[in-house]
Backbone as a printed PyTorch tensor [residue, N CA C, xyz], in Angstrom:
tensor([[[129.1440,  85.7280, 100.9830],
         [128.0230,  84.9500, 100.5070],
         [126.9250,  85.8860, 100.0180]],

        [[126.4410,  85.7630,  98.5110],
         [125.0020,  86.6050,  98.2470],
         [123.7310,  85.8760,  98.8300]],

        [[123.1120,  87.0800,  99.0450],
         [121.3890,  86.9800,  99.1370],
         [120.6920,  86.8980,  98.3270]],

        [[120.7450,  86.6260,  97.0210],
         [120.9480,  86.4950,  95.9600],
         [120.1900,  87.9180,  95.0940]],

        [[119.6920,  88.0130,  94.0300],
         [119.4910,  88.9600,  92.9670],
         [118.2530,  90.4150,  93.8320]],

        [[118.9040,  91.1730,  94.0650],
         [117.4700,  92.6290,  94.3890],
         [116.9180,  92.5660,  93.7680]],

        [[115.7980,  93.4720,  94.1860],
         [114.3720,  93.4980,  93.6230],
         [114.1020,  94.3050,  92.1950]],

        [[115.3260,  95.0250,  92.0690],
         [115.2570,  95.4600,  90.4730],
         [115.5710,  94.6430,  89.5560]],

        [[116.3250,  93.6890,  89.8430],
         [116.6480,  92.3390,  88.8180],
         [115.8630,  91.6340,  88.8830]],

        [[115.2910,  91.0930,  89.9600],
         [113.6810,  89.9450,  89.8660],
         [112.7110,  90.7820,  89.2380]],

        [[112.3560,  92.0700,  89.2460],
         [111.2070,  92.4200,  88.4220],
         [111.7560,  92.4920,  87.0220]],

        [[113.0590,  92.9110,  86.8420],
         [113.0390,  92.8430,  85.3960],
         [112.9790,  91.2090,  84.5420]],

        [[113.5280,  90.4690,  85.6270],
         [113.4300,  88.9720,  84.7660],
         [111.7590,  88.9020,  84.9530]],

        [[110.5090,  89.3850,  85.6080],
         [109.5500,  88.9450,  85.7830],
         [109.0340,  89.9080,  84.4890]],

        [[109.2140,  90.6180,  84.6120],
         [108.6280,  91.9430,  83.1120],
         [108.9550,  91.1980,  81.9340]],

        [[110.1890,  90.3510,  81.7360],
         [110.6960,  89.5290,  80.5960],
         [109.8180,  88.6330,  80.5700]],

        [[109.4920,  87.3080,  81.6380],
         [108.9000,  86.2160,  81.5110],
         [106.9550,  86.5190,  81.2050]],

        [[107.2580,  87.8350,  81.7210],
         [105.5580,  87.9510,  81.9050],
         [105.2300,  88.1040,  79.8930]],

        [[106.0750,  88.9420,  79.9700],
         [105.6910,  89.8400,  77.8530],
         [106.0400,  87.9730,  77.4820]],

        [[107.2040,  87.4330,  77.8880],
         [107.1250,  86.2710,  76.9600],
         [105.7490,  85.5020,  76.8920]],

        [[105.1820,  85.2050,  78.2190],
         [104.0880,  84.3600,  78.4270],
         [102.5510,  85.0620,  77.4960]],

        [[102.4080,  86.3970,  77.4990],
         [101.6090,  86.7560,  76.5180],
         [102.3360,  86.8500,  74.5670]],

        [[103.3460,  86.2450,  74.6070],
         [103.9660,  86.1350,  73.3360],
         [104.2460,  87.4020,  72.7850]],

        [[105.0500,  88.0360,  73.4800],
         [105.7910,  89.1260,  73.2000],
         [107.2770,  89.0780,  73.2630]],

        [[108.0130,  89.1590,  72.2890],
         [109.5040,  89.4160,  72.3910],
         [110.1860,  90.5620,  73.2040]],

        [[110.1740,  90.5670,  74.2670],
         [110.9860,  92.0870,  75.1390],
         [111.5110,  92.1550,  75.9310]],

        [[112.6470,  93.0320,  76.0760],
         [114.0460,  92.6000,  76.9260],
         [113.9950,  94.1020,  77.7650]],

        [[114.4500,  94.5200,  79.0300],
         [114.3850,  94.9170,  79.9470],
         [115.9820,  96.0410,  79.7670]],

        [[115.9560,  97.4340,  78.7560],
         [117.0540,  98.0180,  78.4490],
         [118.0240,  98.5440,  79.4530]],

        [[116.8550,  99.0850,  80.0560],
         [117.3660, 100.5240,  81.2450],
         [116.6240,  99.6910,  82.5190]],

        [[117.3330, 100.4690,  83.5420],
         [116.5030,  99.9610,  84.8960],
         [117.0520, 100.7340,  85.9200]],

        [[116.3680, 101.7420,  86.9430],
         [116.9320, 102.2090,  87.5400],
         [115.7250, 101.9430,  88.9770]],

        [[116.5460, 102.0570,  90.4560],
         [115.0110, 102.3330,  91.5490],
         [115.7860, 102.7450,  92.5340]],

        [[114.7950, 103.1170,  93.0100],
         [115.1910, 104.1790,  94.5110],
         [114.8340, 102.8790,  96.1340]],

        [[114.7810, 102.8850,  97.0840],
         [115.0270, 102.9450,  98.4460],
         [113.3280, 103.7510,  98.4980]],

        [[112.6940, 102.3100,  99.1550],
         [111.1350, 103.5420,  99.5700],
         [110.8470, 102.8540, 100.2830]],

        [[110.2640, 103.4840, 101.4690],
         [109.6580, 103.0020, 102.9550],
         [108.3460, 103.5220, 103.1510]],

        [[107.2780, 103.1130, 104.2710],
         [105.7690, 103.5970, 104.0600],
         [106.2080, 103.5640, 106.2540]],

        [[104.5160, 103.6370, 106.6220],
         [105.1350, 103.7040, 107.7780],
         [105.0550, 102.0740, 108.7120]],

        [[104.6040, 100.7210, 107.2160],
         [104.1550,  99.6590, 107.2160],
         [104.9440,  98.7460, 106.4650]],

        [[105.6330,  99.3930, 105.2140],
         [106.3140,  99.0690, 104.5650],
         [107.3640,  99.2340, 103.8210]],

        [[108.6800,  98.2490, 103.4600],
         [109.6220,  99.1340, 102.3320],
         [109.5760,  98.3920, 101.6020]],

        [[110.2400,  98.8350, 100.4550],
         [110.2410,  98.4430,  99.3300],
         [111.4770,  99.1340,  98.3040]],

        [[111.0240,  99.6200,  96.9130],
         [111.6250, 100.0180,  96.0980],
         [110.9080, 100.6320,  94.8380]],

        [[111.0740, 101.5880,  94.4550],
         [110.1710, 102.9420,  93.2080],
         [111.3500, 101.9080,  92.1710]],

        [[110.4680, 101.6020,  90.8870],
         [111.7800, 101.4070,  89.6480],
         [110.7190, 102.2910,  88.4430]],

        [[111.9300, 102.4740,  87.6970],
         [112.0950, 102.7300,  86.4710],
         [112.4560, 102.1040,  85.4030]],

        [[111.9250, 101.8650,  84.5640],
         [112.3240, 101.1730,  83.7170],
         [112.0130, 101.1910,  81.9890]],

        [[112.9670, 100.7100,  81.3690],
         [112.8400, 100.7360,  79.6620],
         [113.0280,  99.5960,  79.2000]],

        [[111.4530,  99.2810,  78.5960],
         [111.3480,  97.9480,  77.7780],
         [111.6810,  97.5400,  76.2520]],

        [[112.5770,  97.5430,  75.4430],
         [112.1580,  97.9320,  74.2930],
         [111.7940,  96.1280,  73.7830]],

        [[110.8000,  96.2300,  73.1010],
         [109.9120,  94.8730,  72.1320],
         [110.1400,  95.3520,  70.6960]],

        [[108.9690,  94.0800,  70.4840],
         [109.1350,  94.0810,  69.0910],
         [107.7490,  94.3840,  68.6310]],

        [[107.2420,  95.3470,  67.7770],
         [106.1000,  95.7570,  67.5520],
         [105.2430,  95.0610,  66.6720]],

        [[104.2640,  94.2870,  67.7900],
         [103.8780,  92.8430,  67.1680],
         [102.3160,  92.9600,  67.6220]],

        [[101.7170,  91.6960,  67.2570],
         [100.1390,  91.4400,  68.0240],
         [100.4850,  91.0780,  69.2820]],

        [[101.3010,  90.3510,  70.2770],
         [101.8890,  90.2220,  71.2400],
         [102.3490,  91.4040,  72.1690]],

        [[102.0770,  91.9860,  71.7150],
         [102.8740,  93.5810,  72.3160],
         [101.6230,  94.1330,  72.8450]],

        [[100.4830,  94.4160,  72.1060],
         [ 99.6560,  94.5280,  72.7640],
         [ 98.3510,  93.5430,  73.2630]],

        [[ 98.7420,  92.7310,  73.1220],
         [ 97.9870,  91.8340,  74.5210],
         [ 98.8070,  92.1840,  75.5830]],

        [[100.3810,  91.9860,  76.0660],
         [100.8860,  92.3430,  76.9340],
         [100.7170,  93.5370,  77.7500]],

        [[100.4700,  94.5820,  76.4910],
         [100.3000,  95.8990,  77.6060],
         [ 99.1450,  95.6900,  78.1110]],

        [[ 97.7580,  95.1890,  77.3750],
         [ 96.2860,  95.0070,  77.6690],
         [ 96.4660,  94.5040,  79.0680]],

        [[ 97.4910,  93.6730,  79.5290],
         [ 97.1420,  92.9660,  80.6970],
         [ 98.1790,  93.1060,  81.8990]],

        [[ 99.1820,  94.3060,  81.8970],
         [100.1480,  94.6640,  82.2420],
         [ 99.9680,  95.2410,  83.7520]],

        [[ 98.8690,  95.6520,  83.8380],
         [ 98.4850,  96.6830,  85.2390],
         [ 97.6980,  95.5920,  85.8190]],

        [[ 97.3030,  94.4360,  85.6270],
         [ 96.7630,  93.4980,  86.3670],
         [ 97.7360,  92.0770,  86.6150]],

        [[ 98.7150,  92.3370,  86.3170],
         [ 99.5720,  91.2950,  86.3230],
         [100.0620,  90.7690,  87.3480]],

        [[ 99.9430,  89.6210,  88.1090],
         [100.7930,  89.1990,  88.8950],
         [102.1830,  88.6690,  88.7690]],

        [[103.0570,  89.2540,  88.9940],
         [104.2660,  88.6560,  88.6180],
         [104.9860,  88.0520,  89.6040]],

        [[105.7730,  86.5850,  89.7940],
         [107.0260,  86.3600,  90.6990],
         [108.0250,  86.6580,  90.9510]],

        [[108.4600,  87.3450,  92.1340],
         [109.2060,  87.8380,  93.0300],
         [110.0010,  87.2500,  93.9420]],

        [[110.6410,  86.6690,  93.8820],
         [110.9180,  85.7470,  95.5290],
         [111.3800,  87.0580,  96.6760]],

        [[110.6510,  86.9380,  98.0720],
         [110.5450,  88.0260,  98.8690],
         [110.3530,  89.0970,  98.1810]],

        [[109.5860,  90.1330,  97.3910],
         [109.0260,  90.8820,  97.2780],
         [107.1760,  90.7560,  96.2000]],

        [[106.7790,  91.8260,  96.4010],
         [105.3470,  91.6340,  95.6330],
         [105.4430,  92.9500,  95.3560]],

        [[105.1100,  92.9180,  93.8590],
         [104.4100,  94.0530,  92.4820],
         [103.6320,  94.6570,  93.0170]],

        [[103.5410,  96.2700,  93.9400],
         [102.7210,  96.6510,  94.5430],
         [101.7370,  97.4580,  93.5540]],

        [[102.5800,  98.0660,  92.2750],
         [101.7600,  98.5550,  90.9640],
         [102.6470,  98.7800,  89.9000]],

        [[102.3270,  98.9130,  88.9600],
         [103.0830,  98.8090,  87.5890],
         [101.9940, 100.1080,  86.8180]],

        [[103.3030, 100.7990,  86.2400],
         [102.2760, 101.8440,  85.5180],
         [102.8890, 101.6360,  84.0820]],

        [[102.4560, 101.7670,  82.5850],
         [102.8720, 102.1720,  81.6300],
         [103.0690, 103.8590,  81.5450]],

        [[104.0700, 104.3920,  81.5270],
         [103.9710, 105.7550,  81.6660],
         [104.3530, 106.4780,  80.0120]],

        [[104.8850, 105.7400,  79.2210],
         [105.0590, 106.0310,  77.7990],
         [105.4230, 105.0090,  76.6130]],

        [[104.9680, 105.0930,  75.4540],
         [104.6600, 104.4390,  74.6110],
         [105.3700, 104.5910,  73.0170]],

        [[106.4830, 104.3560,  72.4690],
         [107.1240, 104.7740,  71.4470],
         [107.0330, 103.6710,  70.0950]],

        [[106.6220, 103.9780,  69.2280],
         [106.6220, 102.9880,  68.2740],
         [107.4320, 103.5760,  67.0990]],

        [[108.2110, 102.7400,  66.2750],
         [109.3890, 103.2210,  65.3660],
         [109.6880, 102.0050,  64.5900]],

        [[109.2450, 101.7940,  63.1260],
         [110.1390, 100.7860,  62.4990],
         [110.1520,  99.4660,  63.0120]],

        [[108.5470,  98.8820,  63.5280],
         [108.6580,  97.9660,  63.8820],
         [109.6360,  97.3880,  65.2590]],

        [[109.7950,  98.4180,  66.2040],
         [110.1280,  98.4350,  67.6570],
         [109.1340,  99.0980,  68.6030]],

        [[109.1140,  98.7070,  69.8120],
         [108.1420,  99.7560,  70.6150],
         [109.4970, 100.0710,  71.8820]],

        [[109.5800, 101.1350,  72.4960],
         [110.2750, 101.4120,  73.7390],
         [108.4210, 102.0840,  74.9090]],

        [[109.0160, 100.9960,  75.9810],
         [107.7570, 101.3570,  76.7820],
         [108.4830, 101.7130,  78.1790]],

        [[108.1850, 102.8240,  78.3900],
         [108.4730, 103.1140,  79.6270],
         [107.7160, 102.7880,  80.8260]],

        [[108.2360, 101.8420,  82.2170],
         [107.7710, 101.6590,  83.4420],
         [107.9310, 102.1970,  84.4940]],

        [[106.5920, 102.6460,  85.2220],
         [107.2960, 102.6780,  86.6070],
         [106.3910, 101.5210,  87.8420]],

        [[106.9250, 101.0970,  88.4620],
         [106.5510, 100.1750,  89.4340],
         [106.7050, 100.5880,  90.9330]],

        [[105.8370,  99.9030,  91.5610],
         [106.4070,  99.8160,  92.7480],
         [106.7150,  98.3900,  93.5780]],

        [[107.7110,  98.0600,  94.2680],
         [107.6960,  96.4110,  94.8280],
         [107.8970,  96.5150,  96.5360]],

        [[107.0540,  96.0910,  97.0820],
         [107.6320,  95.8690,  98.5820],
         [107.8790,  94.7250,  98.7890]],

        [[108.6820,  94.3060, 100.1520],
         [109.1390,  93.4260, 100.6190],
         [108.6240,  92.6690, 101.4870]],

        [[108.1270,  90.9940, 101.0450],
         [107.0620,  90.1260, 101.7900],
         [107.9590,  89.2790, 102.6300]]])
């Protein structure tokens, strides 16, 4: 029986729904995360590659990206960083890193 989807798959469907809700087209390429514990909490470090579509939507999304609350079922968005920014031919690739612990 599953427990159903980890916390690297709920943030990436939440990174999807969030860019959609500011009207951004962007799908969730790469995704990788580690195993992270505090001496209060665990969680999970991700990585991740967004590539969009290089639009007016694209950046409202990033504008509001580090304040975002996103849904999780059992975990919470402890921070979200934009760590790089690629624009090409009307694509953007944005690199993430996050952190999520477990509520």
């Amino acid at each position: 029986m599953s427990r159903g989807p980890d916390a690297a798959t709920l943030l990436a469907r939440a990174v999807e729904d969030d860019a959609w809700r500011a009207g951004c087209l962007a799908r969730v390429a790469d995704s990788h995360w580690t195993r992270w514990a505090s001496a209060t909490f665990s969680g999970a470090r991700h990585r991740m590659r967004v590539e969009a579509q290089d639009a007016a939507g694209l950046d409202r999304w990033l504008a509001g990206l580090a304040d975002a609350t996103m849904e999780m079922r059992g975990h919470l968005l402890a921070d979200l960083t934009v760590r790089e920014i690629s624009r090409s031919g009307g694509m953007a690739t944005i690199d993430l890193e996050a952190l999520s612990v477990e509520a």
